[in-house]
Amino acid sequence: MKIAIIGFGNMGQTYANSFMSSGFVGTSDVLILNKTKIEEKNSFGIDATNCYTEPNPQIFESDILILAVKPQDLNN
C-alpha cells in the first residue's frame, strides 16, 4: 500500500512517523510532496527518491492521499 503525504511540516511528519512506526507501511511506501526539498538522509528513513517538490504522477496513484497543508499555504 502506498501513502502520499502532501506537506511535510509537523502534521505531515507525524502522519509519516505514525504509519511507519506502527508497521502499517514501510519507508519505501511513503511518498512526500513538499514545497521545499527534504534532506537526502531524513530522520524518518524515507528514500529521497520518494520525496518531491513538484507534482508527480506517483503521488496521485497512491492508495491513500493525505493533505497536511495549512490553509494559508494552499495558494503558494
mmCIF file of N, CA and C in Angstrom:
data_model
loop_
_atom_site.group_PDB
_atom_site.id
_atom_site.type_symbol
_atom_site.label_atom_id
_atom_site.label_comp_id
_atom_site.label_asym_id
_atom_site.label_seq_id
_atom_site.Cartn_x
_atom_site.Cartn_y
_atom_site.Cartn_z
ATOM 1 N N MET A 1 0.845 -1.166 0.000
ATOM 2 C CA MET A 1 0.000 0.000 0.000
ATOM 3 C C MET A 1 0.895 1.236 0.000
ATOM 4 N N LYS A 2 0.593 2.173 -0.880
ATOM 5 C CA LYS A 2 1.349 3.421 -0.968
ATOM 6 C C LYS A 2 0.547 4.541 -0.327
ATOM 7 N N ILE A 3 1.234 5.365 0.472
ATOM 8 C CA ILE A 3 0.618 6.523 1.110
ATOM 9 C C ILE A 3 1.374 7.759 0.659
ATOM 10 N N ALA A 4 0.643 8.733 0.136
ATOM 11 C CA ALA A 4 1.244 10.006 -0.260
ATOM 12 C C ALA A 4 0.827 11.070 0.738
ATOM 13 N N ILE A 5 1.795 11.865 1.164
ATOM 14 C CA ILE A 5 1.528 12.948 2.098
ATOM 15 C C ILE A 5 1.932 14.241 1.415
ATOM 16 N N ILE A 6 0.963 15.128 1.258
ATOM 17 C CA ILE A 6 1.241 16.439 0.676
ATOM 18 C C ILE A 6 1.441 17.401 1.837
ATOM 19 N N GLY A 7 2.667 17.871 1.981
ATOM 20 C CA GLY A 7 3.059 18.734 3.103
ATOM 21 C C GLY A 7 3.822 17.911 4.122
ATOM 22 N N PHE A 8 5.034 18.338 4.437
ATOM 23 C CA PHE A 8 5.854 17.560 5.378
ATOM 24 C C PHE A 8 6.330 18.427 6.535
ATOM 25 N N GLY A 9 5.400 19.245 7.037
ATOM 26 C CA GLY A 9 5.665 20.003 8.256
ATOM 27 C C GLY A 9 5.393 19.106 9.454
ATOM 28 N N ASN A 10 5.039 19.710 10.577
ATOM 29 C CA ASN A 10 4.792 18.925 11.798
ATOM 30 C C ASN A 10 3.697 17.872 11.602
ATOM 31 N N MET A 11 2.611 18.261 10.969
ATOM 32 C CA MET A 11 1.497 17.327 10.791
ATOM 33 C C MET A 11 1.874 16.202 9.821
ATOM 34 N N GLY A 12 2.481 16.539 8.682
ATOM 35 C CA GLY A 12 2.886 15.525 7.709
ATOM 36 C C GLY A 12 3.902 14.556 8.281
ATOM 37 N N GLN A 13 4.848 15.084 9.056
ATOM 38 C CA GLN A 13 5.859 14.225 9.681
ATOM 39 C C GLN A 13 5.232 13.303 10.710
ATOM 40 N N THR A 14 4.244 13.797 11.435
ATOM 41 C CA THR A 14 3.553 12.964 12.426
ATOM 42 C C THR A 14 2.811 11.808 11.749
ATOM 43 N N TYR A 15 2.126 12.110 10.649
ATOM 44 C CA TYR A 15 1.453 11.047 9.893
ATOM 45 C C TYR A 15 2.465 10.004 9.424
ATOM 46 N N ALA A 16 3.545 10.452 8.795
ATOM 47 C CA ALA A 16 4.547 9.520 8.267
ATOM 48 C C ALA A 16 5.121 8.655 9.383
ATOM 49 N N ASN A 17 5.496 9.286 10.467
ATOM 50 C CA ASN A 17 6.087 8.561 11.592
ATOM 51 C C ASN A 17 5.105 7.537 12.162
ATOM 52 N N SER A 18 3.858 7.919 12.301
ATOM 53 C CA SER A 18 2.850 7.011 12.866
ATOM 54 C C SER A 18 2.609 5.801 11.971
ATOM 55 N N PHE A 19 2.464 6.031 10.671
ATOM 56 C CA PHE A 19 2.232 4.913 9.745
ATOM 57 C C PHE A 19 3.413 3.945 9.727
ATOM 58 N N MET A 20 4.638 4.501 9.740
ATOM 59 C CA MET A 20 5.816 3.627 9.652
ATOM 60 C C MET A 20 6.118 2.942 10.983
ATOM 61 N N SER A 21 5.988 3.655 12.089
ATOM 62 C CA SER A 21 6.315 3.036 13.383
ATOM 63 C C SER A 21 5.299 1.966 13.770
ATOM 64 N N SER A 22 4.067 2.067 13.260
ATOM 65 C CA SER A 22 3.055 1.056 13.560
ATOM 66 C C SER A 22 3.232 -0.189 12.691
ATOM 67 N N GLY A 23 4.069 -0.069 11.633
ATOM 68 C CA GLY A 23 4.252 -1.195 10.731
ATOM 69 C C GLY A 23 3.200 -1.256 9.638
ATOM 70 N N PHE A 24 2.331 -0.250 9.572
ATOM 71 C CA PHE A 24 1.283 -0.214 8.547
ATOM 72 C C PHE A 24 1.889 -0.149 7.154
ATOM 73 N N VAL A 25 2.978 0.616 7.007
ATOM 74 C CA VAL A 25 3.720 0.705 5.742
ATOM 75 C C VAL A 25 5.214 0.792 6.044
ATOM 76 N N GLY A 26 6.025 0.503 5.048
ATOM 77 C CA GLY A 26 7.468 0.644 5.179
ATOM 78 C C GLY A 26 7.924 1.998 4.646
ATOM 79 N N THR A 27 9.190 2.283 4.817
ATOM 80 C CA THR A 27 9.712 3.579 4.380
ATOM 81 C C THR A 27 9.628 3.752 2.870
ATOM 82 N N SER A 28 9.656 2.681 2.118
ATOM 83 C CA SER A 28 9.576 2.789 0.658
ATOM 84 C C SER A 28 8.136 2.986 0.175
ATOM 85 N N ASP A 29 7.163 2.882 1.081
ATOM 86 C CA ASP A 29 5.757 3.018 0.714
ATOM 87 C C ASP A 29 5.193 4.410 0.983
ATOM 88 N N VAL A 30 6.034 5.312 1.491
ATOM 89 C CA VAL A 30 5.594 6.666 1.797
ATOM 90 C C VAL A 30 6.162 7.613 0.747
ATOM 91 N N LEU A 31 5.281 8.394 0.130
ATOM 92 C CA LEU A 31 5.672 9.392 -0.854
ATOM 93 C C LEU A 31 5.358 10.770 -0.280
ATOM 94 N N ILE A 32 6.281 11.698 -0.452
ATOM 95 C CA ILE A 32 6.127 13.035 0.109
ATOM 96 C C ILE A 32 6.145 14.070 -1.010
ATOM 97 N N LEU A 33 5.200 14.996 -0.959
ATOM 98 C CA LEU A 33 5.214 16.168 -1.826
ATOM 99 C C LEU A 33 5.271 17.373 -0.906
ATOM 100 N N ASN A 34 6.362 18.124 -0.999
ATOM 101 C CA ASN A 34 6.585 19.253 -0.104
ATOM 102 C C ASN A 34 7.060 20.450 -0.917
ATOM 103 N N LYS A 35 6.790 21.657 -0.422
ATOM 104 C CA LYS A 35 7.189 22.836 -1.196
ATOM 105 C C LYS A 35 8.687 23.087 -1.149
ATOM 106 N N THR A 36 9.376 22.544 -0.170
ATOM 107 C CA THR A 36 10.835 22.667 -0.111
ATOM 108 C C THR A 36 11.461 21.278 -0.131
ATOM 109 N N LYS A 37 12.691 21.212 -0.578
ATOM 110 C CA LYS A 37 13.389 19.924 -0.686
ATOM 111 C C LYS A 37 13.627 19.314 0.695
ATOM 112 N N ILE A 38 13.472 18.020 0.776
ATOM 113 C CA ILE A 38 13.723 17.289 2.019
ATOM 114 C C ILE A 38 15.128 16.715 1.951
ATOM 115 N N GLU A 39 15.841 16.772 3.064
ATOM 116 C CA GLU A 39 17.228 16.311 3.103
ATOM 117 C C GLU A 39 17.368 14.877 2.616
ATOM 118 N N GLU A 40 18.502 14.613 1.981
ATOM 119 C CA GLU A 40 18.786 13.263 1.462
ATOM 120 C C GLU A 40 18.603 12.202 2.543
ATOM 121 N N LYS A 41 19.159 12.444 3.717
ATOM 122 C CA LYS A 41 19.040 11.483 4.814
ATOM 123 C C LYS A 41 18.140 12.098 5.875
ATOM 124 N N ASN A 42 16.842 11.941 5.711
ATOM 125 C CA ASN A 42 15.929 12.474 6.701
ATOM 126 C C ASN A 42 15.814 11.498 7.867
ATOM 127 N N SER A 43 15.389 11.990 8.980
ATOM 128 C CA SER A 43 15.349 11.172 10.195
ATOM 129 C C SER A 43 14.287 10.075 10.140
ATOM 130 N N PHE A 44 13.427 10.116 9.148
ATOM 131 C CA PHE A 44 12.366 9.121 9.037
ATOM 132 C C PHE A 44 12.775 7.932 8.189
ATOM 133 N N GLY A 45 13.884 8.028 7.478
ATOM 134 C CA GLY A 45 14.346 6.932 6.643
ATOM 135 C C GLY A 45 13.639 6.837 5.308
ATOM 136 N N ILE A 46 12.858 7.849 4.966
ATOM 137 C CA ILE A 46 12.158 7.855 3.678
ATOM 138 C C ILE A 46 13.179 8.149 2.586
ATOM 139 N N ASP A 47 13.200 7.316 1.587
ATOM 140 C CA ASP A 47 14.148 7.461 0.487
ATOM 141 C C ASP A 47 13.937 8.794 -0.225
ATOM 142 N N ALA A 48 15.026 9.491 -0.522
ATOM 143 C CA ALA A 48 14.943 10.793 -1.188
ATOM 144 C C ALA A 48 14.258 10.693 -2.549
ATOM 145 N N THR A 49 14.289 9.523 -3.172
ATOM 146 C CA THR A 49 13.609 9.365 -4.470
ATOM 147 C C THR A 49 12.096 9.357 -4.318
ATOM 148 N N ASN A 50 11.595 9.248 -3.092
ATOM 149 C CA ASN A 50 10.155 9.296 -2.831
ATOM 150 C C ASN A 50 9.713 10.661 -2.323
ATOM 151 N N CYS A 51 10.622 11.649 -2.375
ATOM 152 C CA CYS A 51 10.326 12.996 -1.901
ATOM 153 C C CYS A 51 10.366 13.954 -3.085
ATOM 154 N N TYR A 52 9.271 14.655 -3.299
ATOM 155 C CA TYR A 52 9.142 15.513 -4.467
ATOM 156 C C TYR A 52 8.842 16.951 -4.057
ATOM 157 N N THR A 53 9.259 17.897 -4.902
ATOM 158 C CA THR A 53 8.900 19.294 -4.706
ATOM 159 C C THR A 53 7.935 19.764 -5.798
ATOM 160 N N GLU A 54 7.720 18.941 -6.794
ATOM 161 C CA GLU A 54 6.762 19.206 -7.871
ATOM 162 C C GLU A 54 5.830 18.001 -7.981
ATOM 163 N N PRO A 55 4.576 18.224 -8.364
ATOM 164 C CA PRO A 55 3.651 17.093 -8.506
ATOM 165 C C PRO A 55 4.206 16.013 -9.436
ATOM 166 N N ASN A 56 3.990 14.778 -9.053
ATOM 167 C CA ASN A 56 4.474 13.621 -9.784
ATOM 168 C C ASN A 56 3.313 12.632 -9.899
ATOM 169 N N PRO A 57 3.162 11.965 -11.029
ATOM 170 C CA PRO A 57 2.040 11.010 -11.172
ATOM 171 C C PRO A 57 1.982 9.958 -10.065
ATOM 172 N N GLN A 58 3.127 9.541 -9.551
ATOM 173 C CA GLN A 58 3.124 8.527 -8.477
ATOM 174 C C GLN A 58 2.348 8.998 -7.260
ATOM 175 N N ILE A 59 2.437 10.283 -6.947
ATOM 176 C CA ILE A 59 1.726 10.828 -5.789
ATOM 177 C C ILE A 59 0.231 10.558 -5.918
ATOM 178 N N PHE A 60 -0.316 10.813 -7.108
ATOM 179 C CA PHE A 60 -1.762 10.722 -7.305
ATOM 180 C C PHE A 60 -2.235 9.311 -7.613
ATOM 181 N N GLU A 61 -1.314 8.369 -7.747
ATOM 182 C CA GLU A 61 -1.670 6.962 -7.937
ATOM 183 C C GLU A 61 -1.589 6.194 -6.618
ATOM 184 N N SER A 62 -1.345 6.888 -5.524
ATOM 185 C CA SER A 62 -1.234 6.256 -4.207
ATOM 186 C C SER A 62 -2.590 5.729 -3.751
ATOM 187 N N ASP A 63 -2.549 4.779 -2.826
ATOM 188 C CA ASP A 63 -3.780 4.225 -2.267
ATOM 189 C C ASP A 63 -4.439 5.205 -1.300
ATOM 190 N N ILE A 64 -3.617 5.937 -0.562
ATOM 191 C CA ILE A 64 -4.111 6.922 0.399
ATOM 192 C C ILE A 64 -3.377 8.231 0.125
ATOM 193 N N LEU A 65 -4.129 9.328 0.087
ATOM 194 C CA LEU A 65 -3.555 10.651 -0.124
ATOM 195 C C LEU A 65 -3.939 11.526 1.058
ATOM 196 N N ILE A 66 -2.936 12.040 1.756
ATOM 197 C CA ILE A 66 -3.175 12.867 2.936
ATOM 198 C C ILE A 66 -2.747 14.292 2.629
ATOM 199 N N LEU A 67 -3.647 15.223 2.859
ATOM 200 C CA LEU A 67 -3.349 16.634 2.677
ATOM 201 C C LEU A 67 -3.007 17.216 4.037
ATOM 202 N N ALA A 68 -1.720 17.526 4.239
ATOM 203 C CA ALA A 68 -1.244 18.031 5.525
ATOM 204 C C ALA A 68 -0.631 19.422 5.325
ATOM 205 N N VAL A 69 -1.446 20.324 4.792
ATOM 206 C CA VAL A 69 -1.004 21.673 4.460
ATOM 207 C C VAL A 69 -1.877 22.672 5.212
ATOM 208 N N LYS A 70 -1.255 23.717 5.731
ATOM 209 C CA LYS A 70 -2.012 24.776 6.392
ATOM 210 C C LYS A 70 -2.844 25.508 5.336
ATOM 211 N N PRO A 71 -4.050 25.888 5.677
ATOM 212 C CA PRO A 71 -4.915 26.573 4.699
ATOM 213 C C PRO A 71 -4.250 27.794 4.057
ATOM 214 N N GLN A 72 -3.502 28.557 4.819
ATOM 215 C CA GLN A 72 -2.877 29.756 4.269
ATOM 216 C C GLN A 72 -1.749 29.438 3.279
ATOM 217 N N ASP A 73 -1.270 28.185 3.261
ATOM 218 C CA ASP A 73 -0.203 27.788 2.335
ATOM 219 C C ASP A 73 -0.743 27.217 1.025
ATOM 220 N N LEU A 74 -2.028 27.012 0.909
ATOM 221 C CA LEU A 74 -2.597 26.399 -0.287
ATOM 222 C C LEU A 74 -2.376 27.232 -1.549
ATOM 223 N N ASN A 75 -2.400 28.528 -1.454
ATOM 224 C CA ASN A 75 -2.234 29.377 -2.640
ATOM 225 C C ASN A 75 -0.783 29.538 -3.059
ATOM 226 N N ASN A 76 0.145 29.118 -2.224
ATOM 227 C CA ASN A 76 1.559 29.250 -2.561
ATOM 228 C C ASN A 76 1.944 28.087 -3.372
#
